[in-house]
XYZ file of C-alpha atoms in Angstrom:
531
model
C 29.611 -6.374 47.966
C 33.713 -6.699 46.952
C 35.058 -9.511 44.670
C 31.227 -9.444 43.066
C 32.495 -7.935 39.903
C 35.842 -9.245 40.251
C 34.719 -12.564 40.724
C 32.616 -12.425 37.295
C 35.634 -10.935 35.221
C 37.791 -13.567 36.297
C 34.679 -16.199 34.591
C 35.111 -14.951 31.318
C 37.869 -14.186 28.750
C 38.596 -10.427 27.615
C 38.269 -9.047 23.701
C 41.628 -7.577 24.060
C 43.002 -10.689 24.895
C 40.935 -12.473 21.939
C 42.030 -9.372 19.741
C 45.963 -10.008 20.800
C 45.395 -13.469 19.608
C 44.057 -12.910 16.257
C 46.312 -10.322 15.761
C 49.681 -12.653 16.140
C 51.615 -12.805 13.183
C 52.369 -16.218 11.549
C 55.416 -17.072 9.661
C 55.185 -17.831 6.349
C 56.362 -21.088 4.644
C 60.059 -20.467 3.252
C 61.060 -19.428 6.990
C 63.168 -21.665 8.814
C 60.261 -23.816 11.291
C 61.679 -23.912 14.375
C 62.288 -27.152 16.154
C 60.340 -25.877 19.004
C 56.889 -24.793 18.145
C 55.841 -21.035 19.989
C 53.046 -21.130 22.172
C 50.131 -19.010 21.082
C 49.499 -15.569 21.883
C 46.765 -15.129 23.781
C 46.019 -18.867 25.356
C 46.588 -18.305 28.347
C 46.109 -20.879 31.742
C 42.796 -20.273 33.242
C 43.543 -21.195 36.714
C 46.051 -18.118 36.554
C 43.382 -16.457 37.448
C 41.249 -16.454 40.422
C 37.393 -17.447 40.142
C 36.644 -15.573 43.553
C 37.960 -13.044 45.230
C 37.248 -12.927 48.727
C 36.732 -9.491 50.549
C 39.830 -8.673 52.637
C 39.676 -8.464 56.828
C 41.646 -7.448 58.977
C 40.913 -8.853 61.932
C 39.753 -12.910 60.409
C 42.747 -13.712 62.826
C 42.746 -11.089 65.652
C 39.895 -10.506 68.383
C 40.103 -7.021 68.270
C 39.368 -5.113 65.101
C 42.070 -2.031 65.030
C 39.779 0.336 62.659
C 35.759 -0.669 63.400
C 33.518 -0.162 60.634
C 30.939 2.397 60.418
C 27.553 0.548 62.324
C 24.600 0.198 59.493
C 21.181 -0.069 60.378
C 20.565 -4.032 60.687
C 16.997 -4.482 58.126
C 13.798 -5.906 60.325
C 13.319 -9.013 57.549
C 15.299 -10.242 54.982
C 15.506 -12.584 52.651
C 16.269 -15.915 52.650
C 19.160 -16.938 49.852
C 18.309 -17.764 46.676
C 20.655 -18.093 43.392
C 20.150 -17.112 39.798
C 18.225 -19.058 37.327
C 19.924 -21.720 35.430
C 21.906 -20.718 31.847
C 22.752 -22.855 28.994
C 26.266 -24.206 29.771
C 29.463 -21.790 27.864
C 31.210 -23.176 25.678
C 34.549 -24.683 26.699
C 37.399 -22.438 25.961
C 39.533 -25.370 24.738
C 37.434 -26.484 22.067
C 39.995 -27.003 18.851
C 40.223 -24.562 16.625
C 37.667 -22.594 16.756
C 37.852 -18.405 17.019
C 37.447 -17.959 21.033
C 35.143 -15.866 22.071
C 34.125 -13.706 25.083
C 31.798 -15.857 27.782
C 28.656 -14.266 28.415
C 29.260 -12.835 31.954
C 26.988 -14.303 34.907
C 24.386 -12.253 36.357
C 25.525 -11.361 40.393
C 22.867 -12.907 42.634
C 20.959 -11.136 45.026
C 22.666 -10.101 48.418
C 21.860 -12.289 50.959
C 21.466 -10.439 53.904
C 20.589 -12.403 57.562
C 18.638 -10.124 60.256
C 19.734 -9.803 63.560
C 16.707 -11.053 64.647
C 17.626 -14.347 63.048
C 21.104 -13.663 64.173
C 20.339 -13.568 67.463
C 19.893 -17.537 67.404
C 23.455 -17.754 66.593
C 25.009 -15.437 68.688
C 25.823 -13.815 72.271
C 26.631 -10.036 72.800
C 28.352 -8.902 75.849
C 27.841 -5.442 77.146
C 31.716 -4.853 75.791
C 30.861 -6.095 72.642
C 32.416 -9.417 72.627
C 30.471 -11.671 70.251
C 29.924 -15.422 70.574
C 29.205 -17.657 68.243
C 26.611 -20.642 69.207
C 27.096 -23.616 67.680
C 25.531 -26.672 69.113
C 25.292 -25.601 72.097
C 28.566 -24.951 72.464
C 29.978 -21.083 72.390
C 32.772 -19.679 70.087
C 34.737 -16.670 70.405
C 33.851 -14.499 67.483
C 36.159 -11.314 67.707
C 35.544 -7.555 69.798
C 33.443 -5.053 68.024
C 34.072 -2.002 71.269
C 32.677 1.059 71.785
C 29.498 0.154 70.215
C 25.832 -0.950 71.158
C 25.433 -4.180 71.089
C 23.213 -4.476 67.622
C 25.836 -3.240 65.922
C 28.687 -5.895 67.262
C 26.759 -8.242 66.200
C 25.576 -6.421 62.873
C 29.281 -6.377 62.211
C 29.969 -10.242 62.520
C 26.579 -10.555 60.323
C 28.112 -9.165 57.665
C 31.024 -10.993 57.455
C 28.895 -14.237 57.365
C 26.947 -12.732 54.480
C 29.379 -12.010 52.749
C 30.165 -15.865 52.343
C 26.819 -16.701 51.787
C 26.898 -14.262 48.519
C 30.176 -16.166 47.349
C 28.993 -19.785 48.004
C 26.077 -18.570 45.654
C 27.833 -16.973 43.088
C 30.180 -20.574 43.491
C 27.010 -22.754 43.521
C 25.541 -20.111 40.168
C 28.768 -20.723 38.412
C 28.627 -24.901 38.916
C 25.073 -24.561 37.487
C 25.946 -22.559 34.885
C 29.097 -25.533 33.941
C 31.493 -22.424 33.821
C 35.006 -23.605 33.388
C 35.862 -25.408 36.752
C 39.470 -23.528 36.996
C 40.166 -22.789 41.240
C 36.704 -23.279 42.120
C 37.949 -25.842 43.802
C 40.693 -23.453 45.907
C 37.745 -21.065 46.095
C 35.570 -23.326 48.196
C 38.212 -24.879 50.433
C 38.893 -21.125 51.480
C 35.398 -20.453 51.808
C 35.768 -23.874 53.712
C 38.268 -22.625 55.950
C 36.906 -19.350 56.802
C 33.638 -20.765 57.830
C 35.249 -22.791 60.577
C 37.340 -20.669 62.032
C 34.371 -19.647 63.142
C 34.961 -15.437 62.558
C 30.931 -14.597 62.023
C 27.611 -14.770 63.186
C 24.983 -17.365 60.914
C 23.821 -20.480 60.400
C 27.585 -21.954 59.671
C 26.367 -25.503 59.981
C 24.059 -25.242 57.083
C 26.764 -22.810 54.660
C 29.295 -25.580 55.760
C 27.024 -28.546 54.208
C 26.213 -26.029 51.377
C 30.070 -25.978 50.983
C 30.498 -29.146 51.094
C 28.346 -30.398 48.737
C 29.513 -27.352 46.368
C 32.975 -29.403 46.396
C 31.205 -32.869 45.412
C 30.078 -31.167 42.340
C 32.679 -29.174 41.673
C 34.788 -32.066 41.767
C 32.377 -34.277 39.235
C 32.468 -30.979 36.821
C 36.304 -31.297 37.129
C 36.307 -34.761 36.271
C 33.861 -34.084 33.217
C 36.261 -31.238 32.195
C 39.403 -34.108 32.035
C 36.887 -36.443 29.973
C 36.118 -33.533 27.361
C 39.512 -32.601 27.564
C 41.167 -35.856 27.002
C 38.212 -36.018 24.060
C 39.185 -32.597 22.756
C 43.237 -34.017 22.985
C 42.422 -37.384 21.202
C 41.075 -36.069 18.436
C 42.915 -33.612 18.384
C 46.331 -35.256 18.383
C 44.543 -37.550 15.335
C 43.631 -34.523 13.412
C 47.653 -33.702 14.160
C 48.725 -37.460 13.337
C 46.153 -37.293 10.062
C 48.651 -34.306 9.253
C 52.075 -35.657 9.762
C 50.987 -38.914 7.321
C 49.490 -37.264 4.908
C 53.210 -34.846 4.361
C 55.249 -38.212 5.060
C 53.240 -39.747 2.017
C 53.637 -36.885 0.144
C 57.669 -37.072 1.091
C 57.625 -40.835 -0.343
C 56.220 -40.816 -3.237
C 58.510 -41.585 -6.819
C 59.808 -37.672 -7.396
C 59.520 -38.851 -11.193
C 55.332 -39.796 -11.233
C 54.865 -36.961 -8.618
C 52.429 -34.061 -9.869
C 54.656 -31.374 -8.423
C 52.109 -27.981 -8.668
C 49.124 -30.077 -6.700
C 51.284 -31.583 -4.608
C 53.277 -28.354 -3.221
C 49.543 -26.761 -3.176
C 48.914 -29.519 -1.294
C 51.844 -29.151 1.417
C 51.503 -25.815 2.038
C 47.806 -26.211 3.037
C 48.500 -29.024 5.160
C 51.269 -26.350 6.906
C 48.737 -23.984 7.460
C 46.511 -26.776 8.533
C 49.325 -27.066 11.199
C 49.658 -23.672 12.348
C 45.984 -23.573 12.729
C 45.718 -26.371 14.748
C 49.325 -25.011 16.651
C 47.702 -21.367 17.154
C 44.279 -22.671 18.220
C 43.887 -26.065 18.833
C 44.421 -28.002 22.863
C 47.639 -28.605 23.998
C 48.596 -32.218 23.062
C 51.822 -32.225 25.669
C 55.451 -30.492 24.696
C 56.895 -33.807 23.829
C 54.087 -34.707 21.528
C 53.736 -32.231 20.309
C 57.523 -31.593 19.409
C 57.445 -35.119 18.347
C 54.956 -34.557 15.322
C 56.223 -31.467 14.757
C 60.093 -33.250 13.547
C 58.187 -35.816 11.419
C 56.122 -33.095 10.112
C 59.210 -31.028 9.252
C 60.754 -33.691 7.944
C 58.739 -34.968 5.561
C 58.253 -31.008 4.031
C 62.226 -30.775 4.088
C 62.162 -34.264 2.177
C 59.944 -33.714 -0.123
C 61.237 -29.932 -0.722
C 64.724 -31.646 -1.809
C 62.528 -33.974 -4.230
C 61.069 -30.900 -5.570
C 64.880 -28.899 -6.558
C 66.295 -31.954 -6.940
C 64.149 -32.863 -9.822
C 63.067 -29.495 -11.185
C 66.998 -29.298 -11.450
C 67.073 -32.753 -13.420
C 64.425 -30.952 -15.446
C 66.178 -27.984 -16.538
C 69.530 -29.785 -17.290
C 67.276 -32.599 -19.356
C 64.899 -29.032 -20.677
C 68.173 -27.708 -21.686
C 69.872 -30.787 -23.073
C 66.602 -30.647 -25.439
C 66.928 -27.312 -26.565
C 70.272 -28.466 -27.990
C 69.087 -31.325 -30.131
C 66.238 -29.147 -31.146
C 68.188 -26.552 -32.303
C 70.803 -28.419 -34.020
C 67.979 -30.163 -36.230
C 66.328 -26.435 -36.949
C 69.902 -25.277 -37.937
C 70.034 -28.521 -40.410
C 66.004 -27.952 -41.240
C 67.280 -23.907 -42.025
C 70.113 -25.200 -43.950
C 67.840 -27.552 -46.245
C 65.129 -24.202 -46.928
C 66.728 -23.165 -49.993
C 67.345 -26.919 -51.521
C 65.630 -27.253 -55.327
C 66.030 -31.111 -54.808
C 62.909 -32.155 -54.526
C 62.439 -35.641 -54.282
C 65.760 -35.857 -51.561
C 65.283 -32.968 -49.786
C 61.352 -34.044 -49.126
C 63.312 -37.060 -47.641
C 65.193 -35.314 -45.231
C 62.867 -32.862 -43.769
C 60.833 -36.658 -43.159
C 64.209 -37.921 -41.795
C 64.346 -34.524 -39.404
C 60.633 -35.140 -38.691
C 61.253 -38.667 -37.736
C 64.302 -37.306 -35.357
C 61.966 -34.659 -33.737
C 59.340 -36.715 -32.881
C 62.105 -39.321 -31.193
C 64.105 -36.383 -29.500
C 63.178 -35.515 -25.439
C 60.600 -32.257 -25.251
C 62.038 -28.935 -23.773
C 59.913 -26.754 -21.472
C 56.393 -25.908 -22.776
C 57.199 -22.096 -23.590
C 60.406 -23.334 -25.410
C 59.902 -26.144 -27.175
C 56.667 -24.008 -28.843
C 59.822 -21.524 -29.690
C 61.339 -23.949 -31.444
C 58.675 -26.395 -33.270
C 58.067 -22.494 -34.782
C 61.415 -22.685 -36.598
C 61.824 -26.353 -37.501
C 58.082 -26.216 -39.280
C 58.492 -22.091 -40.503
C 62.153 -24.105 -42.005
C 59.901 -26.913 -43.782
C 56.930 -24.276 -44.716
C 59.328 -22.433 -46.820
C 60.618 -25.551 -48.547
C 57.649 -26.861 -49.375
C 56.362 -24.099 -50.457
C 59.002 -22.954 -53.123
C 58.071 -27.211 -53.987
C 54.419 -26.233 -54.463
C 54.899 -23.285 -56.206
C 57.713 -25.746 -59.150
C 54.647 -28.033 -59.032
C 51.759 -25.444 -60.147
C 54.558 -24.435 -62.810
C 54.785 -27.872 -63.940
C 51.166 -28.807 -64.116
C 50.020 -25.809 -65.615
C 53.159 -26.839 -68.876
C 51.705 -30.209 -68.562
C 47.806 -29.220 -68.808
C 48.165 -30.173 -72.449
C 49.530 -33.812 -72.465
C 46.627 -34.796 -69.621
C 44.002 -34.619 -72.592
C 46.447 -36.807 -75.358
C 46.560 -39.525 -72.794
C 43.324 -39.545 -71.831
C 42.454 -40.032 -75.007
C 44.805 -42.839 -75.517
C 43.576 -44.861 -72.431
C 40.225 -44.789 -73.679
C 41.422 -46.552 -76.780
C 43.582 -48.924 -75.135
C 39.942 -49.729 -73.094
C 38.778 -50.945 -75.956
C 41.188 -53.647 -76.383
C 39.523 -56.028 -73.450
C 37.545 -58.072 -73.313
C 40.749 -60.003 -75.814
C 39.698 -62.027 -78.311
C 42.433 -62.468 -81.269
C 45.928 -62.042 -78.091
C 47.920 -61.109 -81.274
C 45.494 -58.079 -82.542
C 45.640 -56.992 -78.602
C 49.613 -56.812 -78.259
C 49.756 -55.029 -81.172
C 46.930 -52.361 -80.716
C 48.519 -52.056 -77.253
C 52.385 -51.632 -78.204
C 50.920 -48.634 -80.619
C 49.194 -46.854 -77.577
C 52.331 -47.064 -75.747
C 54.588 -45.281 -78.358
C 52.400 -42.571 -78.598
C 51.686 -42.584 -74.404
C 55.180 -41.813 -73.830
C 55.810 -39.285 -76.659
C 52.412 -37.275 -75.181
C 55.058 -36.443 -72.513
C 54.406 -35.753 -68.410
C 50.439 -35.026 -66.858
C 49.754 -32.942 -64.015
C 51.153 -34.322 -60.590
C 47.674 -34.903 -59.161
C 46.508 -36.594 -62.828
C 49.759 -39.096 -63.201
C 47.965 -41.991 -60.483
C 44.839 -41.965 -62.296
C 46.396 -41.749 -65.502
C 49.251 -44.606 -65.193
C 47.089 -47.682 -63.410
C 44.352 -47.048 -66.441
C 47.143 -48.144 -68.430
C 48.594 -50.447 -65.863
C 45.041 -52.479 -65.989
C 44.927 -52.486 -69.473
C 48.785 -54.038 -69.793
C 47.802 -56.581 -66.919
C 45.101 -58.202 -69.094
C 47.064 -58.644 -72.062
C 49.518 -60.283 -70.255
C 47.823 -62.268 -68.596
C 45.989 -63.292 -71.655
C 49.821 -64.275 -72.773
C 51.083 -65.894 -70.224
C 47.781 -68.262 -70.072
C 48.456 -68.923 -73.902
C 51.887 -68.974 -73.652
C 51.305 -72.483 -70.412
C 48.724 -73.871 -72.596
C 51.390 -74.385 -76.066
C 54.204 -74.879 -73.859
C 56.479 -77.898 -76.226
C 58.462 -78.886 -73.052
C 55.139 -79.302 -71.335
C 53.344 -80.990 -73.515
C 55.880 -83.388 -74.161
C 56.064 -84.345 -70.509
C 52.119 -84.913 -70.217
C 52.314 -87.578 -73.506
C 55.026 -89.224 -71.232
C 53.686 -89.495 -67.897
C 50.571 -90.797 -70.284
C 52.773 -93.548 -71.738
C 53.830 -94.426 -68.296
C 50.465 -93.941 -66.984
C 49.079 -96.350 -69.673
C 51.294 -99.422 -68.910
C 51.049 -99.185 -65.106
C 47.752 -98.716 -65.888
C 48.186 -102.379 -68.128
C 50.075 -104.178 -65.163
C 47.468 -103.299 -62.509
C 44.866 -105.340 -64.192
C 47.157 -108.274 -65.254
C 47.782 -108.652 -61.377
C 43.649 -108.164 -60.619
C 42.885 -111.044 -62.404
C 46.022 -112.854 -61.130
C 44.605 -112.197 -58.029
C 40.735 -113.177 -58.671
C 42.190 -116.420 -60.214
C 43.943 -116.935 -57.534
C 40.824 -115.675 -55.156
C 43.052 -114.010 -52.936
C 40.922 -111.341 -51.069
C 43.811 -109.264 -49.615
C 45.158 -108.997 -52.786
C 41.841 -108.365 -55.157
C 41.382 -105.299 -52.651
C 44.899 -104.181 -53.470
C 44.586 -104.216 -56.740
C 41.532 -102.542 -57.280
C 42.758 -99.850 -55.021
C 45.518 -99.118 -56.895
C 44.028 -99.963 -60.508
C 41.339 -96.743 -59.411
C 43.943 -94.309 -58.265
C 45.978 -94.775 -61.460
C 42.636 -94.271 -63.731
C 41.849 -91.119 -62.405
C 45.393 -89.585 -62.956
C 45.041 -91.190 -66.469
C 41.581 -89.079 -67.109
C 43.325 -85.671 -65.622
C 46.401 -86.045 -68.212
C 44.418 -86.497 -71.049
C 42.471 -83.265 -70.308
C 45.440 -81.799 -70.099
C 46.783 -83.263 -73.496
C 43.525 -82.533 -75.296
C 43.721 -78.636 -73.621
C 47.737 -78.753 -75.381
C 46.127 -79.759 -78.520
């Protein structure tokens, strides 16, 4: 039957079209983005391809065929029409961002053939080849097949009926398989019009009923497809808006806090996601896509401007930091040959403080600058170390002398006779200075040992002076005399208060007398220490 293979081919995509879509080049990120994105290659509207190709007839609108078809022998019996078993629903062509796959072609339904005996119930054929269709007792002229037998004339118009039945069966099979409904309604209405013209012979009322039922099912399928398409568009819109929102969030960050390497990688990923969605995702409408694209492009532009400004400022800061550190290096190199060990070491400490407080250059430059600065310091400190080692070797003999003097000084402790201790310590000091310097590593230990003995002798001397100071002793004796006179007066006041029986004065006198007597006891102990 003509039209069946073409119909099946139109219902699915072709591998050539898919290969063409997959091979379409994608613009690199560095290229200027267009304001309006081109449609992805290979995304053709399903409505461009008809669902069913009907057999062209040269006498559909006339009663006389211009070229009669060759008669075909009518079969004695014809099996009742049947449809292929139901298949699983085909994947939709609008799934978001999948790799497109060619749908499996539907198997052609069995060819329908109406026997002449069955067709005879719906037609009347005259001797001259005129054929009339009988519908509910009414006759409808179908056409004429001249110069042929009545069976041949009837068979010609029955084949037209069978052809429409086959197309209806194929359409029913596509609806049952939930194939894309594009142009299904158009095809069904065209078949319904053909049947309504009554230019074929067969059970047209039953066929019209099948087509009417098919139109209802196609309407339901179209509604379901629209709902699924709307859901896909809503999902795709949310995904696109999420891409735009994340790009805008990256663009709005403070440039000084952005991790530019990671953020730039993420922005590139968002751009690739956008291109994949544009190429493979469902269309959202030009207005919606243009608005989202403008927002996304604006966010990328702002992000790139911030990135360029940040790295431009970073380059300026690096150049400034490099210049400052090169000045420190020149000063360090000028000091590297100095033999004024103490003063130069202090200068290097100041240079190190300035280095730490200065800005960092780029990692590569900063490492190279630090190596030069460190090399100048190492040259000086290695020379100082060599000089100190030579001095230490020279002073090694003095160390033994001072260790013997330290042991002699430590025997003064504990102090029992202050005068003898002071005399022995002075003897050690005289010989200590004559012994000379010791190695730097032992200087602190030796000096600290002698200082401990000196501190003990000084503490004992200070304590002795405190006890024997004449001025302190005189002040103590004067305070004793005054306090004793005050106590005698307070005792007289207490006796007068007791004689008068004044309880308030008695309590006050006793309190004052007790306090003065405590002071007197303390002063008397101090006076005993002086004596």
